GROMACS .gro file of C-alpha atoms in nm:
model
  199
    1UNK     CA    1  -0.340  -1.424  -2.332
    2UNK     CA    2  -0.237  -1.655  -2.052
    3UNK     CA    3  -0.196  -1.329  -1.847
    4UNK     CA    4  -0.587  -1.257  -1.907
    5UNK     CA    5  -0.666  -1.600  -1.839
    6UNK     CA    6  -0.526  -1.607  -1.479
    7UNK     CA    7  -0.643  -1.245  -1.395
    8UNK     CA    8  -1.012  -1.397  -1.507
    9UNK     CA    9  -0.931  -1.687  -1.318
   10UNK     CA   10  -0.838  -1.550  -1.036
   11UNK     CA   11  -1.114  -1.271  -0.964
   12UNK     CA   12  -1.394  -1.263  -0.786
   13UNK     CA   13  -1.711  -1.331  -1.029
   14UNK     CA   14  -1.525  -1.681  -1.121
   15UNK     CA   15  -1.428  -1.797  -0.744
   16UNK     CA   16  -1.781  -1.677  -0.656
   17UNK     CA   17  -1.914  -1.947  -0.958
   18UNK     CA   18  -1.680  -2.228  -0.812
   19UNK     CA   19  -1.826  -2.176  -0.465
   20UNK     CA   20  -2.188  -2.172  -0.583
   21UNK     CA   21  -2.087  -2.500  -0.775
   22UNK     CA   22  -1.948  -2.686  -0.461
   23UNK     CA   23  -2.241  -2.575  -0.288
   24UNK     CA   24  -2.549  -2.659  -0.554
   25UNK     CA   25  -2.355  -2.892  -0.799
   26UNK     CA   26  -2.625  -3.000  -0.961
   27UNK     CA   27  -2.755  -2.692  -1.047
   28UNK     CA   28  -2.690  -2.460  -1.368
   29UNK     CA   29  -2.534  -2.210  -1.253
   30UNK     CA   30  -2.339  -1.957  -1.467
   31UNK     CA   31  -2.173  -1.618  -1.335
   32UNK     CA   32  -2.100  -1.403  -1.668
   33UNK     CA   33  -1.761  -1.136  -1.581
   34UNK     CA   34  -1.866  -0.829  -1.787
   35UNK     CA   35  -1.591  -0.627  -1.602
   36UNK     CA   36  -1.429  -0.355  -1.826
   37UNK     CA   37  -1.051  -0.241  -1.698
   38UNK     CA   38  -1.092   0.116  -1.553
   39UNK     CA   39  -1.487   0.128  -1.593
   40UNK     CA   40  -1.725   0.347  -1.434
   41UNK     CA   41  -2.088   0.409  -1.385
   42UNK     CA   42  -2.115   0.603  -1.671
   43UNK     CA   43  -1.877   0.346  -1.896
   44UNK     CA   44  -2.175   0.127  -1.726
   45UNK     CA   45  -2.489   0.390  -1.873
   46UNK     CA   46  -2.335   0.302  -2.232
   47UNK     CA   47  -2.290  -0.047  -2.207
   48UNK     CA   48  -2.640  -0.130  -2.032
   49UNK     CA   49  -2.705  -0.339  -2.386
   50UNK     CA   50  -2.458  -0.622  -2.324
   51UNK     CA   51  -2.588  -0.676  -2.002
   52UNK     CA   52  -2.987  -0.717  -2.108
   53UNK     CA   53  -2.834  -0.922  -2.365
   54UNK     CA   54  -2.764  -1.207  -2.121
   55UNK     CA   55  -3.087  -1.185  -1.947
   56UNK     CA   56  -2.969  -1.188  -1.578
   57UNK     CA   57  -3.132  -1.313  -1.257
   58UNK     CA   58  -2.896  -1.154  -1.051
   59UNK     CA   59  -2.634  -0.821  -1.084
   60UNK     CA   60  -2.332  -0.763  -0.882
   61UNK     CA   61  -2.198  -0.397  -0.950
   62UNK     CA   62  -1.876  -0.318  -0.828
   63UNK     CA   63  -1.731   0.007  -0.921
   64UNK     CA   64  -1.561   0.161  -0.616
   65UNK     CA   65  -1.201   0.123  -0.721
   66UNK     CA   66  -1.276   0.281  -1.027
   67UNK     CA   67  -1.462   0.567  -0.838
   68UNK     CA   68  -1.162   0.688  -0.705
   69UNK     CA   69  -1.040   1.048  -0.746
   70UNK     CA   70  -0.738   1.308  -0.606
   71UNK     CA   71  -0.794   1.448  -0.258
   72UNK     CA   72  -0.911   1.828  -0.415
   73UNK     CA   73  -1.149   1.662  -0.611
   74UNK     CA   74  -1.404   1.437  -0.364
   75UNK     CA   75  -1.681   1.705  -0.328
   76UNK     CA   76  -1.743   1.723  -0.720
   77UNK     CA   77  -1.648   1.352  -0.740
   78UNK     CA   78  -1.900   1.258  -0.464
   79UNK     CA   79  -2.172   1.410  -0.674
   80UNK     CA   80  -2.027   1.231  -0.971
   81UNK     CA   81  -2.092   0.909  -0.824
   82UNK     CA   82  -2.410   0.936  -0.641
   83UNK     CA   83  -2.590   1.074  -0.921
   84UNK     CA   84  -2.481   0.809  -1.174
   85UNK     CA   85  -2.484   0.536  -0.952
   86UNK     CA   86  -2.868   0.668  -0.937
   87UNK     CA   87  -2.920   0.658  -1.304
   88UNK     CA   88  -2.727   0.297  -1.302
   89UNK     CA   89  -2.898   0.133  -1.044
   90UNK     CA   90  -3.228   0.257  -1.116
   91UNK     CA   91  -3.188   0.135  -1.491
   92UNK     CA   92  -3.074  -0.201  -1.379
   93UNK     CA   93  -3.359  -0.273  -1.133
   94UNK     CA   94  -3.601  -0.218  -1.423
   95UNK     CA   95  -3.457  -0.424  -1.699
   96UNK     CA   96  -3.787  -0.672  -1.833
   97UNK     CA   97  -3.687  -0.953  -1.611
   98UNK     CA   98  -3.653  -0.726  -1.255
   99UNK     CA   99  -3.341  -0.878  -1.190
  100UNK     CA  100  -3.176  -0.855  -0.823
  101UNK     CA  101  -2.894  -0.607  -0.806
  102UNK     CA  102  -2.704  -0.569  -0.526
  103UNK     CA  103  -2.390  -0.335  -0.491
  104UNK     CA  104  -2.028  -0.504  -0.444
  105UNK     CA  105  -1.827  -0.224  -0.262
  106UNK     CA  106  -1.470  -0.235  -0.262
  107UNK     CA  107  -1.140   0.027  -0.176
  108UNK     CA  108  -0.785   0.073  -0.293
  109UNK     CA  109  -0.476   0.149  -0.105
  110UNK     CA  110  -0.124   0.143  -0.251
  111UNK     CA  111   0.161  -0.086  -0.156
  112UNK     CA  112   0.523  -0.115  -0.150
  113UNK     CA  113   0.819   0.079  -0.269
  114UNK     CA  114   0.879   0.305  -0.481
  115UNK     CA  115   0.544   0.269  -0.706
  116UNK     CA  116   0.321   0.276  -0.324
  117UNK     CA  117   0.419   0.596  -0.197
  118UNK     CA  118   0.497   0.764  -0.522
  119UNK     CA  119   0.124   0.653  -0.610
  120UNK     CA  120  -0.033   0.782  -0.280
  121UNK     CA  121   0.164   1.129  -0.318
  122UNK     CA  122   0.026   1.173  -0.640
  123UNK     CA  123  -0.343   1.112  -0.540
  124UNK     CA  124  -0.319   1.274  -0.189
  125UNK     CA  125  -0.015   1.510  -0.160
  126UNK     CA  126   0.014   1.598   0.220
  127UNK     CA  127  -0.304   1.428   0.280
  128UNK     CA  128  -0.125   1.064   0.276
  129UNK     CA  129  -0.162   0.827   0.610
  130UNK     CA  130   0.004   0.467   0.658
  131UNK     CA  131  -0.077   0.183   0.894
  132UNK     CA  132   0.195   0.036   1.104
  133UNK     CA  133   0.265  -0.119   0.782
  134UNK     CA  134   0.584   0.112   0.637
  135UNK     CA  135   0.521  -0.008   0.277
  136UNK     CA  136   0.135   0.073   0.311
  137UNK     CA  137  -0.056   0.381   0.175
  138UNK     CA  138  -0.373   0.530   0.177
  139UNK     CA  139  -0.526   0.823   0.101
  140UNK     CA  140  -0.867   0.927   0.297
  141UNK     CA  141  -1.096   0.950  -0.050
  142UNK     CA  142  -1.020   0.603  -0.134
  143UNK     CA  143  -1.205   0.462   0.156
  144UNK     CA  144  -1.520   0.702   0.066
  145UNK     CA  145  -1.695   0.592  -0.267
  146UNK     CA  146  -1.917   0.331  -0.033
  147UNK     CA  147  -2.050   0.635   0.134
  148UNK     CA  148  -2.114   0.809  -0.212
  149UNK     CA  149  -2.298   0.599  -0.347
  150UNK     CA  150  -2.489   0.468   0.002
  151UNK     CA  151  -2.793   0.751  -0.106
  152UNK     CA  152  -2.845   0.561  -0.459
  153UNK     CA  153  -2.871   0.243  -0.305
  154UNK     CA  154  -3.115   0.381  -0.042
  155UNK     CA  155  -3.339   0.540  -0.304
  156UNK     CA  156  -3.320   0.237  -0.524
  157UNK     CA  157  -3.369  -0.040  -0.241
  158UNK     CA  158  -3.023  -0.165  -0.391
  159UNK     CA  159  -2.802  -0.421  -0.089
  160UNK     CA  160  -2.488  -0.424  -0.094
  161UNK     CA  161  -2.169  -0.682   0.000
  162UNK     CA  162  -1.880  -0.467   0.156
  163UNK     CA  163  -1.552  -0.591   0.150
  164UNK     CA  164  -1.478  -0.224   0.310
  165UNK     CA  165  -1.713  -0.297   0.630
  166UNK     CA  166  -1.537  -0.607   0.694
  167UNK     CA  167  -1.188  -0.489   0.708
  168UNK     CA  168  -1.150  -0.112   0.747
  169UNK     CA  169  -1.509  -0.025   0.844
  170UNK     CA  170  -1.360   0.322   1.042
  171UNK     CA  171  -1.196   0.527   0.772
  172UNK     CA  172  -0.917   0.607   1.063
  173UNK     CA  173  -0.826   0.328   1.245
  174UNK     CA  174  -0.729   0.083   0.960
  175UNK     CA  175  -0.580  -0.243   1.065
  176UNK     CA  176  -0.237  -0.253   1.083
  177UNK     CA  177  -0.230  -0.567   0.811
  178UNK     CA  178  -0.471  -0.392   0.575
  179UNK     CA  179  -0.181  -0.408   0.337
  180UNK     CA  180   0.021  -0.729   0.413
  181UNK     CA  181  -0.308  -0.947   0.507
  182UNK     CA  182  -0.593  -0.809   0.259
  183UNK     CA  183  -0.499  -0.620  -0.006
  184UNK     CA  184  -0.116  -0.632  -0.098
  185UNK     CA  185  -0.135  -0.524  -0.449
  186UNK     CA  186  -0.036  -0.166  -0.591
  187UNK     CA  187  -0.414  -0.063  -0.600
  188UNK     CA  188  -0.613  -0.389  -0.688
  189UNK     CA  189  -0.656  -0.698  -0.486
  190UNK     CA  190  -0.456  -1.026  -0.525
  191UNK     CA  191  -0.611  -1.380  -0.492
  192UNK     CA  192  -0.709  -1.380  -0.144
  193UNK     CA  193  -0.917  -1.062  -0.119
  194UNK     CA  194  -1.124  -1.201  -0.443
  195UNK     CA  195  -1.195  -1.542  -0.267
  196UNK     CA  196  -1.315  -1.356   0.064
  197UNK     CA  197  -1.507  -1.106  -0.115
  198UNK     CA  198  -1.686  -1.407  -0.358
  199UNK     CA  199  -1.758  -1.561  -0.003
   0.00000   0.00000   0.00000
């Protein structure tokens, strides 16, 4: 659909291709977008066929939006992630080729009214804080899955690209235009935050 079409477009794995292709144009180059809506690590442990299939040199995981959880849940949800992040990572390092894998970690907040605060509430009920921002909302879990999953990358000798360090590296200052500047969707990222986290 042409609504599929611009979301592929539009994300991250394809602006990171058109910036590698500016930069070595000669070269060729192909980024494959194996992103599944909603996926997890262990959506990732079941699907670990598709992505041999295509014989990779390199891996970019990003699961951290999807890692998400309510506030009462981040102690057994911490546990969740680290441990299958484990399993995932470790898995992917030792496919035949040893491909590099390096960890893209990302956040959610939720913006604008009704749907922003309604969705915040329901995640984080008496738990939710705002920036200066009145239309943006966050609740304190969705800035942790990073810090989850930072023991599995350790243990595995996985990197990582944040898109969290560089904008809201202290879970309680955020900036003030976390919302309006970087990520000014409900809970995903719009065009802009793609671009700078494909750069």
């Amino acid at each position: 659909s042409e609504f599929n079409n611009n979301t592929y477009n539009l994300a991250f794995p394809r602006k990171l291709e058109q910036f590698m292709k500016q930069q070595w144009p000669a070269s060729s180059l192909r980024v494959m977008n194996l992103a599944v809506g909603g996926a997890d690590e262990v959506a990732w442990l079941g699907k670990l066929h598709l992505v041999m299939e295509v014989e990779p040199d390199i891996i970019l995981v990003e699961s951290a939006v999807n890692d998400q959880c309510d506030y009462h849940n981040q102690d057994e949800r911490a546990q969740f992630v680290h441990q299958k992040s484990f399993s995932l990572l470790n898995l992917l390092m030792d496919f035949p080729k040893k491909p590099a894998v390096i960890s893209v970690e990302l956040f959610r907040t939720s913006y604008g009214e009704p749907l922003g605060s309604r969705d915040a509430v329901r995640h984080c009920r008496g738990h939710v804080f705002k920036t200066s921002d009145p239309l943006c909302y966050l609740c304190p879990q969705w800035w942790k899955p990073q810090t989850w999953r930072e023991n599995a990358r350790n243990l595995n000798s996985v990197s990582h690209a944040s898109y969290r360090d560089a904008v809201w590296p202290v879970q309680n200052h955020p900036p003030d235009d976390l919302c309006s500047k970087y990520w000014s969707g409900l809970s995903h990222p719009e065009a802009g935050v793609h671009a700078m986290v494909a750069s």
